[in-house]
mmCIF file of C-alpha atoms and ligand atoms in Angstrom:
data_model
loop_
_atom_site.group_PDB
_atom_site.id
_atom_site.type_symbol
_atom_site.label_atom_id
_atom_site.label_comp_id
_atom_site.label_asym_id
_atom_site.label_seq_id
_atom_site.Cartn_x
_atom_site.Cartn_y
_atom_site.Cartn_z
ATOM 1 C CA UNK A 201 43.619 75.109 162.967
ATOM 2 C CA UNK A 202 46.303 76.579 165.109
ATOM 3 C CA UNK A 203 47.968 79.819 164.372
ATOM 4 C CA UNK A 204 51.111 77.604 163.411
ATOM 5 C CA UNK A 205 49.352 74.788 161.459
ATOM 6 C CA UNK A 206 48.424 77.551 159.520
ATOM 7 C CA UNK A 207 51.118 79.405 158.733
ATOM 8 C CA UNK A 208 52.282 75.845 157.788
ATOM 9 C CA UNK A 209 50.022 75.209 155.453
ATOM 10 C CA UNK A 210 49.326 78.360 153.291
ATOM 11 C CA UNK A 211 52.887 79.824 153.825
ATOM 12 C CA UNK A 212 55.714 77.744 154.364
ATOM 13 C CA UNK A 213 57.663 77.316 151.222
ATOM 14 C CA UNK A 214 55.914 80.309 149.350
ATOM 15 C CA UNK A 215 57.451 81.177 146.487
ATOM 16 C CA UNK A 216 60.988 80.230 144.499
ATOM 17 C CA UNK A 217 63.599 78.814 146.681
ATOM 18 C CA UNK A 218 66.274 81.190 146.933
ATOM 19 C CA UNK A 219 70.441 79.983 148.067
ATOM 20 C CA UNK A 220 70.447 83.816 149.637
ATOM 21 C CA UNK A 221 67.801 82.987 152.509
ATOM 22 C CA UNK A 222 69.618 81.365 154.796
ATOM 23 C CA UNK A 223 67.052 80.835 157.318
ATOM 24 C CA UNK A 224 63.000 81.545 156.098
ATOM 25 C CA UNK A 225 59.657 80.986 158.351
ATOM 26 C CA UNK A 226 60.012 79.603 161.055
ATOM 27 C CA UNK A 227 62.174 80.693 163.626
ATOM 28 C CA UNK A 228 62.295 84.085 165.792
ATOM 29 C CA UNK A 229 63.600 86.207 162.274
ATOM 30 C CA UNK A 230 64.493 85.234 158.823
ATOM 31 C CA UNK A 231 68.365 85.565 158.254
ATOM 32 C CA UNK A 232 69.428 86.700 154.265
ATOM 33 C CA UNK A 233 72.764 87.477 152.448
ATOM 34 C CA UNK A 234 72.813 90.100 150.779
ATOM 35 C CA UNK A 235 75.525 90.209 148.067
ATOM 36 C CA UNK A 236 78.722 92.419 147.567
ATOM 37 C CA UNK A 237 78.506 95.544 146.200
ATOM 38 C CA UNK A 238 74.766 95.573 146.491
ATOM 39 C CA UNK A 239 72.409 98.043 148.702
ATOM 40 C CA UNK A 240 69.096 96.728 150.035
ATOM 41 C CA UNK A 241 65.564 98.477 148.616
ATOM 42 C CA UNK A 242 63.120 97.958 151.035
ATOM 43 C CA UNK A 243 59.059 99.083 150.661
ATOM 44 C CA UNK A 244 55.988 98.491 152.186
ATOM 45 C CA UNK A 245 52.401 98.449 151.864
ATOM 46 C CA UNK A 246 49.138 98.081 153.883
ATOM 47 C CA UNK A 247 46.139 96.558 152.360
ATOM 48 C CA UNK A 248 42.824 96.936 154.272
ATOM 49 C CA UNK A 249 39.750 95.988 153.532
ATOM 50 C CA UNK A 250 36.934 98.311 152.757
ATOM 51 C CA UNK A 251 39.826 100.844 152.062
ATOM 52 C CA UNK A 252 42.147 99.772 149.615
ATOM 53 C CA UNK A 253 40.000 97.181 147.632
ATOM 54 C CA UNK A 254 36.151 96.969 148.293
ATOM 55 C CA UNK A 255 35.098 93.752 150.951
ATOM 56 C CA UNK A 256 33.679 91.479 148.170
ATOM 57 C CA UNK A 257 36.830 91.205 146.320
ATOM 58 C CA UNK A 258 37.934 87.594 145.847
ATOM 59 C CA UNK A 259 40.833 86.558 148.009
ATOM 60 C CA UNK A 260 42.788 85.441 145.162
ATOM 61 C CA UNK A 261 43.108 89.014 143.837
ATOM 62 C CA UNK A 262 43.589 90.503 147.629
ATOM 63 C CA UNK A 263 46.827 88.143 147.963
ATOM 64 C CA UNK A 264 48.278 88.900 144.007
ATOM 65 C CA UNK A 265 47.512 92.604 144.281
ATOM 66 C CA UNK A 266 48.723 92.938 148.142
ATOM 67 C CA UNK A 267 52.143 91.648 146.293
ATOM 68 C CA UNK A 268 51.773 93.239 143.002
ATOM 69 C CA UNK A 269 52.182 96.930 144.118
ATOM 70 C CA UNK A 270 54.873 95.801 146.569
ATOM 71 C CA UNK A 271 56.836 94.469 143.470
ATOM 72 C CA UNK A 272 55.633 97.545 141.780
ATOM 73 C CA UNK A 273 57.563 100.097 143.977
ATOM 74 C CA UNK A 274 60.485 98.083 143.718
ATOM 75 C CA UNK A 275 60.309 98.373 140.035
ATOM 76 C CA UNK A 276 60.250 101.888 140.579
ATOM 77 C CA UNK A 277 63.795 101.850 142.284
ATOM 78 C CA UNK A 278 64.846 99.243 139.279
ATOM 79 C CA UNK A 279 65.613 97.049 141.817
ATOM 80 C CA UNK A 280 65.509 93.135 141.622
ATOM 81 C CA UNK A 281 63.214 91.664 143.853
ATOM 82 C CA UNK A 282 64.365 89.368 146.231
ATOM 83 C CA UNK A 283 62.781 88.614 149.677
ATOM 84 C CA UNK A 284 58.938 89.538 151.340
ATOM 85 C CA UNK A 285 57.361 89.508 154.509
ATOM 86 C CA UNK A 286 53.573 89.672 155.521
ATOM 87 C CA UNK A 287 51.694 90.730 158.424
ATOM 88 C CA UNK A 288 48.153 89.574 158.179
ATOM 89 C CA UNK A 289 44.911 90.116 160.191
ATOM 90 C CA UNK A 290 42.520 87.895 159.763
ATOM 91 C CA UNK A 291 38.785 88.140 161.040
ATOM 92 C CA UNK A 292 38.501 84.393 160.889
ATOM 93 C CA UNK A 293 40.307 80.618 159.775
ATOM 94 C CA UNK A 294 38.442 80.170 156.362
ATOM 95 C CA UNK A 295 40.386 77.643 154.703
ATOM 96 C CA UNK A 296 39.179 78.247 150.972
ATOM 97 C CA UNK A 297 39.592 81.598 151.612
ATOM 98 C CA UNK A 298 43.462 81.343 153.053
ATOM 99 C CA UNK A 299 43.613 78.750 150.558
ATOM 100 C CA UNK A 300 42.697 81.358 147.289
ATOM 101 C CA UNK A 301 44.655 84.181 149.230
ATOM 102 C CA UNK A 302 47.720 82.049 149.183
ATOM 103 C CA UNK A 303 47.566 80.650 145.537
ATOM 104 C CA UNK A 304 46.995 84.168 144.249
ATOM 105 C CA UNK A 305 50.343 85.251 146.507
ATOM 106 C CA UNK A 306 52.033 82.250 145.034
ATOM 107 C CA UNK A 307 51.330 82.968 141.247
ATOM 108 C CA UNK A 308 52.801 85.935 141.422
ATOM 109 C CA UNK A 309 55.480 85.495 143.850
ATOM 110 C CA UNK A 310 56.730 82.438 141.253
ATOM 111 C CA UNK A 311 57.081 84.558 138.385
ATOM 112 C CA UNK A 312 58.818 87.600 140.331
ATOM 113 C CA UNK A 313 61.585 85.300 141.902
ATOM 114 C CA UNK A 314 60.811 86.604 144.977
ATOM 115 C CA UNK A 315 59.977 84.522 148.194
ATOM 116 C CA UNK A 316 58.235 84.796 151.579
ATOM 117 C CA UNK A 317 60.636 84.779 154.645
ATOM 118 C CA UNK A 318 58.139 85.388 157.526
ATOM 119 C CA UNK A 319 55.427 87.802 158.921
ATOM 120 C CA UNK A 320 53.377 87.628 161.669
ATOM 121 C CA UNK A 321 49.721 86.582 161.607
ATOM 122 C CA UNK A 322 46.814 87.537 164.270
ATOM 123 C CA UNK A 323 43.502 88.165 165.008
ATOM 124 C CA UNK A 324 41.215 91.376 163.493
ATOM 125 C CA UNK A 325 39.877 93.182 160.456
ATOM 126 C CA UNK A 326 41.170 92.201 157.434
ATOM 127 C CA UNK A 327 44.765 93.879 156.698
ATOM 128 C CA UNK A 328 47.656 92.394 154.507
ATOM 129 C CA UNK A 329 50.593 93.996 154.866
ATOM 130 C CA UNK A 330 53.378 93.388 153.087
ATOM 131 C CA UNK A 331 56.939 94.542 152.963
ATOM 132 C CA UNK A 332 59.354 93.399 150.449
ATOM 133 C CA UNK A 333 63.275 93.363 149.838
ATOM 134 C CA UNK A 334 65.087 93.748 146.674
ATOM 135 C CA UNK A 335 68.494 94.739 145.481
ATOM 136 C CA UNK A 336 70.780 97.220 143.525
ATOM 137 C CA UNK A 337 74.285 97.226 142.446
ATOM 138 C CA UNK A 338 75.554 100.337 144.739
ATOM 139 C CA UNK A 339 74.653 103.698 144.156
ATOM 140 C CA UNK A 340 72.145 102.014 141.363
ATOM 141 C CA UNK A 341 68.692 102.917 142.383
ATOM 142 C CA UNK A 342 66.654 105.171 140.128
ATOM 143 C CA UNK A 343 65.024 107.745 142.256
ATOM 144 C CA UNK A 344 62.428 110.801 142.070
ATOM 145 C CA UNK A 345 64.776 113.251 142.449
ATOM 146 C CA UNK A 346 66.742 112.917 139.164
ATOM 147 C CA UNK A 347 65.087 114.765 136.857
ATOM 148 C CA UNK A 348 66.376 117.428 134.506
ATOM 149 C CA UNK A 349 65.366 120.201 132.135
ATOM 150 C CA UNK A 350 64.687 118.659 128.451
ATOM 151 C CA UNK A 351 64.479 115.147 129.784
ATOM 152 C CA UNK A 352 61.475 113.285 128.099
ATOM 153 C CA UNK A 353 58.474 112.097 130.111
ATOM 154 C CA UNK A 354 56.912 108.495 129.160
ATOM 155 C CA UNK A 355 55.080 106.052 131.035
ATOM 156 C CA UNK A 356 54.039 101.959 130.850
ATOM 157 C CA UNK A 357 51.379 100.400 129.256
ATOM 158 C CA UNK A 358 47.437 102.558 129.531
ATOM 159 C CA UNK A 359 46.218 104.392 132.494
ATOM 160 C CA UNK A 360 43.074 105.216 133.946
ATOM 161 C CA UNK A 361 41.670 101.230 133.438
ATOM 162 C CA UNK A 362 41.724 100.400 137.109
ATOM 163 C CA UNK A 363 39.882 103.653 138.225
ATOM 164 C CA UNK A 364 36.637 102.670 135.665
ATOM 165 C CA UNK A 365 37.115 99.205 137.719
ATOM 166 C CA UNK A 366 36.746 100.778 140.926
ATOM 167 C CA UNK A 367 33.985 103.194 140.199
ATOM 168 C CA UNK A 368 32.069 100.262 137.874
ATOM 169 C CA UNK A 369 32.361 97.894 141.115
ATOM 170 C CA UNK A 370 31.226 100.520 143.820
ATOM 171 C CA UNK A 371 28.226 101.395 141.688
ATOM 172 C CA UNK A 372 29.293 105.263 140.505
ATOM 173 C CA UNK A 373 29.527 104.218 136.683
ATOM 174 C CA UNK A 374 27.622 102.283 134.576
ATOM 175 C CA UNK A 375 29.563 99.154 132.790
ATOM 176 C CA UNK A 376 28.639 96.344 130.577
ATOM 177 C CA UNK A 377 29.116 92.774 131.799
ATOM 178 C CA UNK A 378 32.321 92.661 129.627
ATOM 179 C CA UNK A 379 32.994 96.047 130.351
ATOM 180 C CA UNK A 380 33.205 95.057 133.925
ATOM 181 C CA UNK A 381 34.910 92.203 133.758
ATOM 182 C CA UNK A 382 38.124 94.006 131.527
ATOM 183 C CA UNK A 383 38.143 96.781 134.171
ATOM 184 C CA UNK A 384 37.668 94.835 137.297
ATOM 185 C CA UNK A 385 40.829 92.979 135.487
ATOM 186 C CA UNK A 386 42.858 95.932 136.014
ATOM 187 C CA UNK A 387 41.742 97.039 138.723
ATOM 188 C CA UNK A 388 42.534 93.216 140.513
ATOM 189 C CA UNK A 389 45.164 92.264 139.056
ATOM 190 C CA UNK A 390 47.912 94.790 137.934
ATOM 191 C CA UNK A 391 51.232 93.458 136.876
ATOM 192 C CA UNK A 392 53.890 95.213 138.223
ATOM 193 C CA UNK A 393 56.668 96.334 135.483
ATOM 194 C CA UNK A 394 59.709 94.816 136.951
ATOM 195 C CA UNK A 395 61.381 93.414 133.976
ATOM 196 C CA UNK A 396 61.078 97.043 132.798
ATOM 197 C CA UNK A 397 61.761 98.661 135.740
ATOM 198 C CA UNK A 398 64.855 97.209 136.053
ATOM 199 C CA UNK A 399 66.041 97.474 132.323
ATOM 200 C CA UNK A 400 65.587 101.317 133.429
ATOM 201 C CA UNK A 401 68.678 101.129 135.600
ATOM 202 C CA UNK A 402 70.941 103.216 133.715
ATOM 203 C CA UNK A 403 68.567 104.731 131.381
ATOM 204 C CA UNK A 404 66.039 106.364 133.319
ATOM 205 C CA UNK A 405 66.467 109.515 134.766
ATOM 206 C CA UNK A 406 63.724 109.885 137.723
ATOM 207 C CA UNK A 407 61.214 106.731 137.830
ATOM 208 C CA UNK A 408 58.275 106.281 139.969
ATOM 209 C CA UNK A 409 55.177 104.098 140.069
ATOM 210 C CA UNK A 410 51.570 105.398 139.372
ATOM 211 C CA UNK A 411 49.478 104.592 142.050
ATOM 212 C CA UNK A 412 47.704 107.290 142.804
ATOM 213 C CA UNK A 413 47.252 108.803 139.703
ATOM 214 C CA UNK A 414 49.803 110.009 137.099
ATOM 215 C CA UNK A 415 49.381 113.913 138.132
ATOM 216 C CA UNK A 416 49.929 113.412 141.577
ATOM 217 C CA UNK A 417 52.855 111.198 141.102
ATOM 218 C CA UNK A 418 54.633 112.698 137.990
ATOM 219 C CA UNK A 419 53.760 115.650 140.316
ATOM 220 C CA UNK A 420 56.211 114.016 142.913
ATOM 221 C CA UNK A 421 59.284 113.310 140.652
ATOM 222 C CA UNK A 422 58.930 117.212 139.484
ATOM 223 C CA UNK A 423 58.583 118.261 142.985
ATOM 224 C CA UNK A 424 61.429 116.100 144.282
ATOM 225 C CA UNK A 425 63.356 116.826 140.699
ATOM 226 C CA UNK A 426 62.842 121.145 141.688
ATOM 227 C CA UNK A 427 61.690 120.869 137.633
ATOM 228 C CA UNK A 428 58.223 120.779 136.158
ATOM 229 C CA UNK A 429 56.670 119.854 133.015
ATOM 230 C CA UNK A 430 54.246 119.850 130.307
ATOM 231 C CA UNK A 431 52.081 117.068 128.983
ATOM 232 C CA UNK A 432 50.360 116.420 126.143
ATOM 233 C CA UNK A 433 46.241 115.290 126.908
ATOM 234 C CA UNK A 434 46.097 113.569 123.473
ATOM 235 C CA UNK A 435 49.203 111.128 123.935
ATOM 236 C CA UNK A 436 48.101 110.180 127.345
ATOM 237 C CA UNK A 437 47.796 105.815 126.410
ATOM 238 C CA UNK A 438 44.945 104.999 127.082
ATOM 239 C CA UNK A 439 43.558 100.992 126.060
ATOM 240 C CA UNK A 440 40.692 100.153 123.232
ATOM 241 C CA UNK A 441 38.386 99.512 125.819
ATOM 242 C CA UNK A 442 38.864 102.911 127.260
ATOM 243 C CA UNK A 443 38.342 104.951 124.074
ATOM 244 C CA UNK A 444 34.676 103.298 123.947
ATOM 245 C CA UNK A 445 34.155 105.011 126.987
ATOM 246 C CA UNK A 446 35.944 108.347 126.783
ATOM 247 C CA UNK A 447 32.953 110.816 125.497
ATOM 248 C CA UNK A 448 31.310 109.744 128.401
ATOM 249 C CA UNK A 449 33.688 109.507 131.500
ATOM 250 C CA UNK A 450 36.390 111.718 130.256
ATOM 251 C CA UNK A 451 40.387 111.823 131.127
ATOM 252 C CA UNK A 452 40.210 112.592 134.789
ATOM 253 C CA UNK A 453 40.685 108.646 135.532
ATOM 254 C CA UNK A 454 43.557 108.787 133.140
ATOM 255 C CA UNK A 455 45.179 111.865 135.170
ATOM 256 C CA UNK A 456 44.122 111.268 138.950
ATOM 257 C CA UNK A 457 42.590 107.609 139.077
ATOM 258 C CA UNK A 458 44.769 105.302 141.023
ATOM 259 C CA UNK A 459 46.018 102.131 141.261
ATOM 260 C CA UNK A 460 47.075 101.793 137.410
ATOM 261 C CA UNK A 461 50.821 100.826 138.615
ATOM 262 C CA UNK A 462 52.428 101.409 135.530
ATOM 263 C CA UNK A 463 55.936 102.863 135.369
ATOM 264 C CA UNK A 464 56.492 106.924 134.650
ATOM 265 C CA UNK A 465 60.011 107.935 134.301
ATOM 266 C CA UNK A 466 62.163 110.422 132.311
ATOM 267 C CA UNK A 467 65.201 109.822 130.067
ATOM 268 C CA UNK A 468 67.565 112.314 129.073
ATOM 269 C CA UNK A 469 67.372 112.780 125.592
ATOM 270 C CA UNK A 470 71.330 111.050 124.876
ATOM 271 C CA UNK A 471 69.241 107.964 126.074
ATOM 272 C CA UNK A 472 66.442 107.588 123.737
ATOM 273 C CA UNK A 473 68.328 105.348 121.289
ATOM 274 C CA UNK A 474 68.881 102.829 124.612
ATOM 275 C CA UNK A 475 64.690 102.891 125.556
ATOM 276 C CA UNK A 476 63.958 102.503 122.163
ATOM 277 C CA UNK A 477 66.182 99.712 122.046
ATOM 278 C CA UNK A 478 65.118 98.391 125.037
ATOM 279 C CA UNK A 479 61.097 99.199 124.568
ATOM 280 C CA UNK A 480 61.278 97.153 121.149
ATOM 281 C CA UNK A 481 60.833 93.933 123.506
ATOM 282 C CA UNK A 482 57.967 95.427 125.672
ATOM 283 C CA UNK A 483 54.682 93.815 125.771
ATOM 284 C CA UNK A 484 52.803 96.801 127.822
ATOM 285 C CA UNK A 485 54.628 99.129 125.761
ATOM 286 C CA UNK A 486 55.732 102.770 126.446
ATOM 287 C CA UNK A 487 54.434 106.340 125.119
ATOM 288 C CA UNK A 488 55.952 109.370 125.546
ATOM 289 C CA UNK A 489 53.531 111.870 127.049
ATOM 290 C CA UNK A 490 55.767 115.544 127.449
ATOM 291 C CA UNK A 491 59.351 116.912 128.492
ATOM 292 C CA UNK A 492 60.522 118.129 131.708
ATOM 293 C CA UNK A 493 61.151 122.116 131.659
ATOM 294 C CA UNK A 494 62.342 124.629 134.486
ATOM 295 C CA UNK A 495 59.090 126.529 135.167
ATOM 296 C CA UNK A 496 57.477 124.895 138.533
ATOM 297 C CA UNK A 497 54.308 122.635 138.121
ATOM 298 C CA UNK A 498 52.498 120.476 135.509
ATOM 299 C CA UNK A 499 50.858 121.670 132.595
ATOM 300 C CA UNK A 500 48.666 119.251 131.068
ATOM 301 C CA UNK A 501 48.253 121.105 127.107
ATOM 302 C CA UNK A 502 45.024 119.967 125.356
ATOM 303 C CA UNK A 503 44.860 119.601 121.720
ATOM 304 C CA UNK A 504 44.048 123.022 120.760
ATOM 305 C CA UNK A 505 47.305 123.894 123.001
ATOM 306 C CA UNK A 506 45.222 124.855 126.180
ATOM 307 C CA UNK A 507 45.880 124.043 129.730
ATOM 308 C CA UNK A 508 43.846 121.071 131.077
ATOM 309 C CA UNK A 509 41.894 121.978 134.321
ATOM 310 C CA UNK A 510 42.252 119.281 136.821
ATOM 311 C CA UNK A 511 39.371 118.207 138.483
ATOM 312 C CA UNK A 512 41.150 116.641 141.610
ATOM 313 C CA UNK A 513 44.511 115.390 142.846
ATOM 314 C CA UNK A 514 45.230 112.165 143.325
ATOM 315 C CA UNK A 515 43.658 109.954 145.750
ATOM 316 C CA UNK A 516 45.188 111.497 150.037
ATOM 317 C CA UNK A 517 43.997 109.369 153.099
ATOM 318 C CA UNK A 518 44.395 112.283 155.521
ATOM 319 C CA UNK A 519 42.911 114.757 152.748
ATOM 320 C CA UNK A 520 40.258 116.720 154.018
ATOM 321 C CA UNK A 521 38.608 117.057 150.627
HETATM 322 P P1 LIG B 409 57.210 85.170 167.153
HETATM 323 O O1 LIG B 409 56.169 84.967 168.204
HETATM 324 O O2 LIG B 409 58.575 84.727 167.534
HETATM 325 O O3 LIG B 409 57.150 86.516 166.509
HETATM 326 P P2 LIG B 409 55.413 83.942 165.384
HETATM 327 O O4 LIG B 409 54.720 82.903 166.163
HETATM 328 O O5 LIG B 409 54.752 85.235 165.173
HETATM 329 O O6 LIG B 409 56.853 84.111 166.006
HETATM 330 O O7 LIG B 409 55.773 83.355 163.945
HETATM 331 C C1 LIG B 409 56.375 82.070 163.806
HETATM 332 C C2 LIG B 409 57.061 81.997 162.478
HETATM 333 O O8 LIG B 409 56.090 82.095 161.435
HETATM 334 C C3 LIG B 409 58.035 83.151 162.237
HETATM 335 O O9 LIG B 409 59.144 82.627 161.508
HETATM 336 C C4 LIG B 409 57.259 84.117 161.403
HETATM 337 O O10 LIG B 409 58.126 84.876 160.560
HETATM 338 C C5 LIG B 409 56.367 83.188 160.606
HETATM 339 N N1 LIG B 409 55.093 83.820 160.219
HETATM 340 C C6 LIG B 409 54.087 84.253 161.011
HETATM 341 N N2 LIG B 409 53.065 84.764 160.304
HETATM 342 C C7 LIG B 409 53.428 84.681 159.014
HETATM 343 C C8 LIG B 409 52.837 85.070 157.791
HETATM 344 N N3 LIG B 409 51.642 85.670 157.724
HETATM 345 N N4 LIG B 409 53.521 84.824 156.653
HETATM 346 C C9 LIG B 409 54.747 84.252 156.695
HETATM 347 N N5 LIG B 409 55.355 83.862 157.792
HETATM 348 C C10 LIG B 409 54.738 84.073 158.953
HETATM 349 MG MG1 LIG B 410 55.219 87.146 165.838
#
């Protein structure tokens, strides 16, 4: 198989047909519309293997999640999602593996509206990249930088599930079969808030995505925000599954795991009525965890009204720790 019999086959047609991509793979560059009024969010991420998910994860998950926290950052904007492209290494032609990658690209890709316009596709180590396009009404984007003193803090669904994953799967903690199989869940497959992210627009304050671990990024709306903030420890969400295991692992994978992508933002308090209102139809659900006040920083305040010691900051690349 050719390097354009394959793109052919696995992705051609890859996701919902869209009347705004005027021309998709196939030709030198893809050619969109993009409509009035509207500013263009654009975001990218690199998925290699052995760094960002360990080698003998299936290539079903490696093409959802490779998408997922793609779609995730553009939640974070509140943007609509709208248009990706992919540049992928490959080591070899394995057709059931190219043929799980693309399904699990597809699945998600088909509920998210969004579809694939091109990429480019050559030989080497394993690396998906993606980059994807969505859309806000102008001047619309929620950013880090908004903010203020008294707005309240909440976050998306339960945190900390997809760090057990990771450390279950690379051998560091000891899991049950089931145990392993929820986490590894998580950690595979995380469904990136868009619905919510977008029902944000207008109601949200500051917004960002956790993906490398709620202190570090709450830590990056405060720092972009010139605010900081106090959490509580005990409203941190955390699932059923998680609670079984919390005498023995603790909260750090709550506070500086990764790769939970829910959504953290802050909503002035004249707003609460709309999240409620909004919240009431959330599956994941939302918590508030804390307020945004002037002193620099984040406190994390335990239940006996303590400060938290954090064991590490979120997961750096070029960290020398
Ligand atoms: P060029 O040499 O002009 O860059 P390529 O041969 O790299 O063109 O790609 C041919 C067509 O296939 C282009 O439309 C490109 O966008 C598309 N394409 C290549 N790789 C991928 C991929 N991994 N996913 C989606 N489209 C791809
Ligand atoms: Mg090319």
């Amino acid at each position: 198989m050719n390097e354009f019999e394959l793109i052919q086959q696995y992705f051609a047609n890859l996701g919902r047909q869209r009347n705004d991509v005027v021309v998709g793979v196939g030709d030198d560059a893809a050619v969109c519309s993009v409509a009035d009024n509207h500013q263009l969010v654009v975001t990218t991420d690199l998925l290699v293997a052995g760094v960002h998910f360990p080698d003998e994860t299936p290539a079903h998950a490696i093409g959802y999640k490779a998408l997922a926290v793609n779609l995730s950052d553009l939640a974070a904007m509140a943007a609509t999602p709208a248009w990706f492209t992919m540049t992928l290494g490959l080591p070899e032609t394995d057709k059931s593996w190219l043929q799980e990658f693309s399904r699990g690209l597809k699945e998600l890709a088909d509920v998210s509206g969004i579809t694939l316009i091109g990429g480019d596709t050559t030989r080497g180590p394993l690396t998906v990249g993606i980059q994807a396009y969505g859309f806000v009404a102008n001047g619309s984007a929620v950013l880090r930088s908004g903010a203020r003193v008294g707005d309240h803090i909440f976050v998306t669904g339960n945190l900390g599930d997809a760090a057990l994953g990771l450390l279950g799967e690379i051998g560091k903690l000891e899991l049950s079969a089931d145990e392993q199989k929820y986490f590894s869940q998580c950690l595979r497959y995380p469904i990136p808030r868009s619905q919510e992210g977008l029902a944000l627009n207008g109601v949200a304050s500051a917004m960002i995505d956790v993906s490398d671990g709620l202190a570090a990024d709450l830590g990056h709306i405060l720092e972009a925000s010139g605010v900081g903030a106090s959490i509580q420890q005990s409203r941190l969400p955390i699932s059923a599954h998680y609670k079984k295991l919390v005498g023995q692992v603790g909260t750090d994978a709550v506070l500086s795991g990764g790769d939970d992508y829910e959504l953290c933002f802050t909503v002035p308090s004249a707003r609460i009525d709309n999240l409620q209102k909004l919240a009431a139809d959330w599956d994941c659900g939302v918590t508030e965890i804390g307020r945004i006040e002037s002193a620099a920083g984040l406190r994390v305040i335990d239940e006996q009204g303590g400060l938290v010691d954090m064991v590490r900051p979120g997961y750096q690349h070029f960290s020398d720790q």
